[in-house]
Amino acid sequence: MDKILSVTLKLALFLFITNVIMLFIVEPFSAEFVITVISAALMLILVAAVVIGRRIKERKEQSKEIKKDE
């Protein structure tokens, strides 16, 4: 499961960076521009979801380890 999240994070970051670069290339307020903005926003949300999910998983594992030690 960790490998899937890692690959997802890498792909989302790649697409986000690509979309940000494309914002400087396409004509402002054209259809391509709007799609690029929407895509960048979705990739940013995906990156945030993966990072938050990882942190929650790590904290759960840490709490389990603490309970085992006690």
Short mmCIF file of N, CA, C and O in Angstrom, two decimals:
data_model
loop_
_atom_site.label_atom_id
_atom_site.label_comp_id
_atom_site.label_asym_id
_atom_site.label_seq_id
_atom_site.Cartn_x
_atom_site.Cartn_y
_atom_site.Cartn_z
N MET A 1 0.82 -1.20 0.00
CA MET A 1 0.00 0.00 0.00
C MET A 1 0.86 1.26 0.00
O MET A 1 0.52 2.25 -0.62
N ASP A 2 1.99 1.19 0.68
CA ASP A 2 2.88 2.34 0.74
C ASP A 2 3.43 2.68 -0.64
O ASP A 2 3.60 3.84 -0.98
N LYS A 3 3.73 1.64 -1.43
CA LYS A 3 4.27 1.85 -2.78
C LYS A 3 3.24 2.53 -3.68
O LYS A 3 3.58 3.41 -4.47
N ILE A 4 1.97 2.15 -3.53
CA ILE A 4 0.92 2.77 -4.34
C ILE A 4 0.81 4.25 -4.01
O ILE A 4 0.68 5.10 -4.91
N LEU A 5 0.87 4.59 -2.72
CA LEU A 5 0.79 5.99 -2.32
C LEU A 5 2.00 6.78 -2.82
O LEU A 5 1.86 7.93 -3.22
N SER A 6 3.16 6.15 -2.81
CA SER A 6 4.37 6.80 -3.28
C SER A 6 4.27 7.11 -4.77
O SER A 6 4.60 8.22 -5.20
N VAL A 7 3.81 6.14 -5.55
CA VAL A 7 3.67 6.35 -6.99
C VAL A 7 2.61 7.41 -7.27
O VAL A 7 2.78 8.28 -8.12
N THR A 8 1.51 7.35 -6.54
CA THR A 8 0.43 8.33 -6.70
C THR A 8 0.94 9.74 -6.40
O THR A 8 0.65 10.68 -7.13
N LEU A 9 1.70 9.87 -5.34
CA LEU A 9 2.24 11.17 -4.97
C LEU A 9 3.18 11.70 -6.05
O LEU A 9 3.11 12.86 -6.44
N LYS A 10 4.05 10.84 -6.56
CA LYS A 10 4.99 11.26 -7.59
C LYS A 10 4.27 11.69 -8.87
O LYS A 10 4.60 12.71 -9.47
N LEU A 11 3.27 10.91 -9.28
CA LEU A 11 2.52 11.27 -10.49
C LEU A 11 1.73 12.56 -10.30
O LEU A 11 1.69 13.40 -11.20
N ALA A 12 1.13 12.72 -9.14
CA ALA A 12 0.36 13.93 -8.88
C ALA A 12 1.26 15.16 -8.87
O ALA A 12 0.89 16.21 -9.41
N LEU A 13 2.42 15.04 -8.27
CA LEU A 13 3.37 16.17 -8.25
C LEU A 13 3.85 16.50 -9.66
O LEU A 13 3.96 17.67 -10.04
N PHE A 14 4.13 15.46 -10.45
CA PHE A 14 4.56 15.67 -11.84
C PHE A 14 3.48 16.41 -12.62
O PHE A 14 3.76 17.39 -13.32
N LEU A 15 2.24 15.94 -12.51
CA LEU A 15 1.15 16.59 -13.24
C LEU A 15 0.89 18.01 -12.75
O LEU A 15 0.58 18.90 -13.53
N PHE A 16 1.02 18.22 -11.45
CA PHE A 16 0.83 19.56 -10.90
C PHE A 16 1.88 20.52 -11.45
O PHE A 16 1.56 21.63 -11.90
N ILE A 17 3.14 20.11 -11.42
CA ILE A 17 4.22 20.96 -11.93
C ILE A 17 4.04 21.22 -13.42
O ILE A 17 4.23 22.35 -13.90
N THR A 18 3.66 20.19 -14.17
CA THR A 18 3.41 20.36 -15.60
C THR A 18 2.29 21.35 -15.86
O THR A 18 2.38 22.21 -16.74
N ASN A 19 1.22 21.26 -15.08
CA ASN A 19 0.11 22.19 -15.24
C ASN A 19 0.51 23.62 -14.92
O ASN A 19 0.07 24.56 -15.59
N VAL A 20 1.31 23.80 -13.90
CA VAL A 20 1.76 25.15 -13.55
C VAL A 20 2.61 25.73 -14.67
O VAL A 20 2.46 26.90 -15.04
N ILE A 21 3.47 24.91 -15.26
CA ILE A 21 4.29 25.38 -16.39
C ILE A 21 3.40 25.73 -17.58
O ILE A 21 3.61 26.74 -18.26
N MET A 22 2.39 24.90 -17.82
CA MET A 22 1.49 25.15 -18.96
C MET A 22 0.70 26.45 -18.78
O MET A 22 0.30 27.07 -19.78
N LEU A 23 0.48 26.88 -17.56
CA LEU A 23 -0.24 28.13 -17.35
C LEU A 23 0.47 29.32 -17.98
O LEU A 23 -0.17 30.30 -18.39
N PHE A 24 1.79 29.25 -18.08
CA PHE A 24 2.55 30.34 -18.69
C PHE A 24 2.60 30.24 -20.21
O PHE A 24 3.00 31.18 -20.88
N ILE A 25 2.20 29.09 -20.75
CA ILE A 25 2.28 28.87 -22.19
C ILE A 25 0.95 29.14 -22.89
O ILE A 25 0.93 29.73 -23.96
N VAL A 26 -0.15 28.71 -22.29
CA VAL A 26 -1.45 28.85 -22.94
C VAL A 26 -1.97 30.27 -22.83
O VAL A 26 -1.56 31.04 -21.96
N GLU A 27 -2.88 30.61 -23.72
CA GLU A 27 -3.47 31.95 -23.73
C GLU A 27 -4.39 32.12 -22.52
O GLU A 27 -5.23 31.25 -22.26
N PRO A 28 -4.24 33.21 -21.77
CA PRO A 28 -5.08 33.41 -20.59
C PRO A 28 -6.58 33.42 -20.92
O PRO A 28 -7.00 33.97 -21.93
N PHE A 29 -7.34 32.79 -20.06
CA PHE A 29 -8.80 32.72 -20.12
C PHE A 29 -9.34 32.00 -21.35
O PHE A 29 -10.49 32.18 -21.72
N SER A 30 -8.49 31.18 -21.97
CA SER A 30 -8.98 30.32 -23.04
C SER A 30 -9.48 29.02 -22.42
O SER A 30 -9.35 28.80 -21.22
N ALA A 31 -10.05 28.15 -23.24
CA ALA A 31 -10.55 26.88 -22.73
C ALA A 31 -9.40 26.04 -22.16
O ALA A 31 -9.54 25.39 -21.11
N GLU A 32 -8.25 26.06 -22.83
CA GLU A 32 -7.10 25.30 -22.35
C GLU A 32 -6.62 25.82 -20.99
O GLU A 32 -6.21 25.06 -20.13
N PHE A 33 -6.68 27.13 -20.82
CA PHE A 33 -6.27 27.74 -19.57
C PHE A 33 -7.17 27.29 -18.42
O PHE A 33 -6.69 26.92 -17.35
N VAL A 34 -8.47 27.28 -18.65
CA VAL A 34 -9.43 26.88 -17.62
C VAL A 34 -9.22 25.42 -17.25
O VAL A 34 -9.20 25.05 -16.06
N ILE A 35 -9.05 24.55 -18.24
CA ILE A 35 -8.82 23.13 -17.99
C ILE A 35 -7.51 22.93 -17.23
O ILE A 35 -7.43 22.11 -16.31
N THR A 36 -6.49 23.69 -17.56
CA THR A 36 -5.20 23.58 -16.87
C THR A 36 -5.33 24.02 -15.41
O THR A 36 -4.78 23.37 -14.51
N VAL A 37 -6.07 25.07 -15.15
CA VAL A 37 -6.28 25.53 -13.77
C VAL A 37 -7.04 24.48 -12.97
O VAL A 37 -6.68 24.17 -11.83
N ILE A 38 -8.09 23.92 -13.58
CA ILE A 38 -8.87 22.90 -12.89
C ILE A 38 -8.02 21.67 -12.61
O ILE A 38 -8.04 21.11 -11.51
N SER A 39 -7.23 21.26 -13.59
CA SER A 39 -6.36 20.10 -13.42
C SER A 39 -5.31 20.34 -12.33
O SER A 39 -5.03 19.46 -11.52
N ALA A 40 -4.73 21.52 -12.31
CA ALA A 40 -3.74 21.85 -11.29
C ALA A 40 -4.37 21.83 -9.90
O ALA A 40 -3.76 21.32 -8.94
N ALA A 41 -5.59 22.35 -9.79
CA ALA A 41 -6.26 22.35 -8.50
C ALA A 41 -6.55 20.92 -8.04
O ALA A 41 -6.35 20.58 -6.86
N LEU A 42 -6.99 20.08 -8.96
CA LEU A 42 -7.26 18.68 -8.60
C LEU A 42 -5.99 17.95 -8.18
O LEU A 42 -5.99 17.15 -7.23
N MET A 43 -4.89 18.21 -8.86
CA MET A 43 -3.63 17.56 -8.49
C MET A 43 -3.14 18.05 -7.13
O MET A 43 -2.62 17.28 -6.33
N LEU A 44 -3.35 19.32 -6.85
CA LEU A 44 -2.97 19.85 -5.54
C LEU A 44 -3.79 19.21 -4.44
O LEU A 44 -3.27 18.86 -3.37
N ILE A 45 -5.08 19.02 -4.69
CA ILE A 45 -5.95 18.35 -3.71
C ILE A 45 -5.50 16.90 -3.52
O ILE A 45 -5.46 16.40 -2.39
N LEU A 46 -5.14 16.22 -4.62
CA LEU A 46 -4.68 14.83 -4.51
C LEU A 46 -3.38 14.74 -3.72
O LEU A 46 -3.23 13.86 -2.87
N VAL A 47 -2.46 15.65 -3.96
CA VAL A 47 -1.19 15.66 -3.21
C VAL A 47 -1.48 15.87 -1.73
O VAL A 47 -0.92 15.17 -0.87
N ALA A 48 -2.35 16.81 -1.42
CA ALA A 48 -2.69 17.07 -0.02
C ALA A 48 -3.34 15.86 0.63
O ALA A 48 -3.02 15.50 1.77
N ALA A 49 -4.22 15.19 -0.09
CA ALA A 49 -4.90 14.01 0.46
C ALA A 49 -3.91 12.89 0.74
O ALA A 49 -3.99 12.22 1.78
N VAL A 50 -2.97 12.67 -0.16
CA VAL A 50 -1.98 11.62 0.04
C VAL A 50 -1.08 11.94 1.23
O VAL A 50 -0.80 11.08 2.06
N VAL A 51 -0.64 13.18 1.33
CA VAL A 51 0.24 13.57 2.44
C VAL A 51 -0.50 13.46 3.77
O VAL A 51 0.04 12.93 4.75
N ILE A 52 -1.73 13.92 3.82
CA ILE A 52 -2.51 13.82 5.05
C ILE A 52 -2.76 12.37 5.41
O ILE A 52 -2.65 11.97 6.57
N GLY A 53 -3.08 11.55 4.41
CA GLY A 53 -3.30 10.12 4.65
C GLY A 53 -2.07 9.44 5.20
O GLY A 53 -2.15 8.61 6.11
N ARG A 54 -0.91 9.77 4.66
CA ARG A 54 0.35 9.20 5.16
C ARG A 54 0.61 9.60 6.61
O ARG A 54 1.02 8.79 7.43
N ARG A 55 0.39 10.87 6.91
CA ARG A 55 0.63 11.34 8.28
C ARG A 55 -0.30 10.66 9.27
O ARG A 55 0.12 10.29 10.37
N ILE A 56 -1.55 10.49 8.90
CA ILE A 56 -2.50 9.81 9.78
C ILE A 56 -2.07 8.38 10.00
O ILE A 56 -2.10 7.87 11.13
N LYS A 57 -1.64 7.71 8.94
CA LYS A 57 -1.19 6.32 9.05
C LYS A 57 0.04 6.21 9.96
O LYS A 57 0.13 5.32 10.80
N GLU A 58 0.98 7.14 9.79
CA GLU A 58 2.19 7.13 10.63
C GLU A 58 1.85 7.34 12.10
O GLU A 58 2.42 6.68 12.97
N ARG A 59 0.93 8.24 12.38
CA ARG A 59 0.55 8.50 13.78
C ARG A 59 -0.15 7.30 14.39
O ARG A 59 0.04 6.99 15.56
N LYS A 60 -0.98 6.61 13.60
CA LYS A 60 -1.64 5.41 14.10
C LYS A 60 -0.61 4.34 14.43
O LYS A 60 -0.71 3.66 15.44
N GLU A 61 0.38 4.17 13.55
CA GLU A 61 1.42 3.18 13.79
C GLU A 61 2.24 3.54 15.03
O GLU A 61 2.61 2.67 15.81
N GLN A 62 2.53 4.84 15.21
CA GLN A 62 3.27 5.26 16.38
C GLN A 62 2.49 5.01 17.65
O GLN A 62 3.04 4.56 18.67
N SER A 63 1.20 5.25 17.63
CA SER A 63 0.38 5.02 18.82
C SER A 63 0.30 3.54 19.14
O SER A 63 0.26 3.15 20.30
N LYS A 64 0.26 2.70 18.10
CA LYS A 64 0.26 1.25 18.33
C LYS A 64 1.56 0.79 18.97
O LYS A 64 1.57 -0.05 19.85
N GLU A 65 2.69 1.36 18.50
CA GLU A 65 3.99 1.01 19.06
C GLU A 65 4.10 1.45 20.52
O GLU A 65 4.66 0.75 21.35
N ILE A 66 3.56 2.62 20.82
CA ILE A 66 3.60 3.11 22.20
C ILE A 66 2.77 2.21 23.11
O ILE A 66 3.20 1.88 24.22
N LYS A 67 1.61 1.79 22.63
CA LYS A 67 0.77 0.89 23.43
C LYS A 67 1.44 -0.47 23.63
O LYS A 67 1.29 -1.09 24.67
N LYS A 68 2.18 -0.94 22.62
CA LYS A 68 2.90 -2.21 22.76
C LYS A 68 3.98 -2.12 23.81
O LYS A 68 4.22 -3.05 24.57
N ASP A 69 4.67 -0.99 23.85
CA ASP A 69 5.77 -0.80 24.78
C ASP A 69 5.28 -0.72 26.23
O ASP A 69 5.99 -1.05 27.15
N GLU A 70 4.06 -0.28 26.42
CA GLU A 70 3.55 -0.12 27.79
C GLU A 70 3.11 -1.39 28.34
O GLU A 70 3.09 -2.39 28.45
#
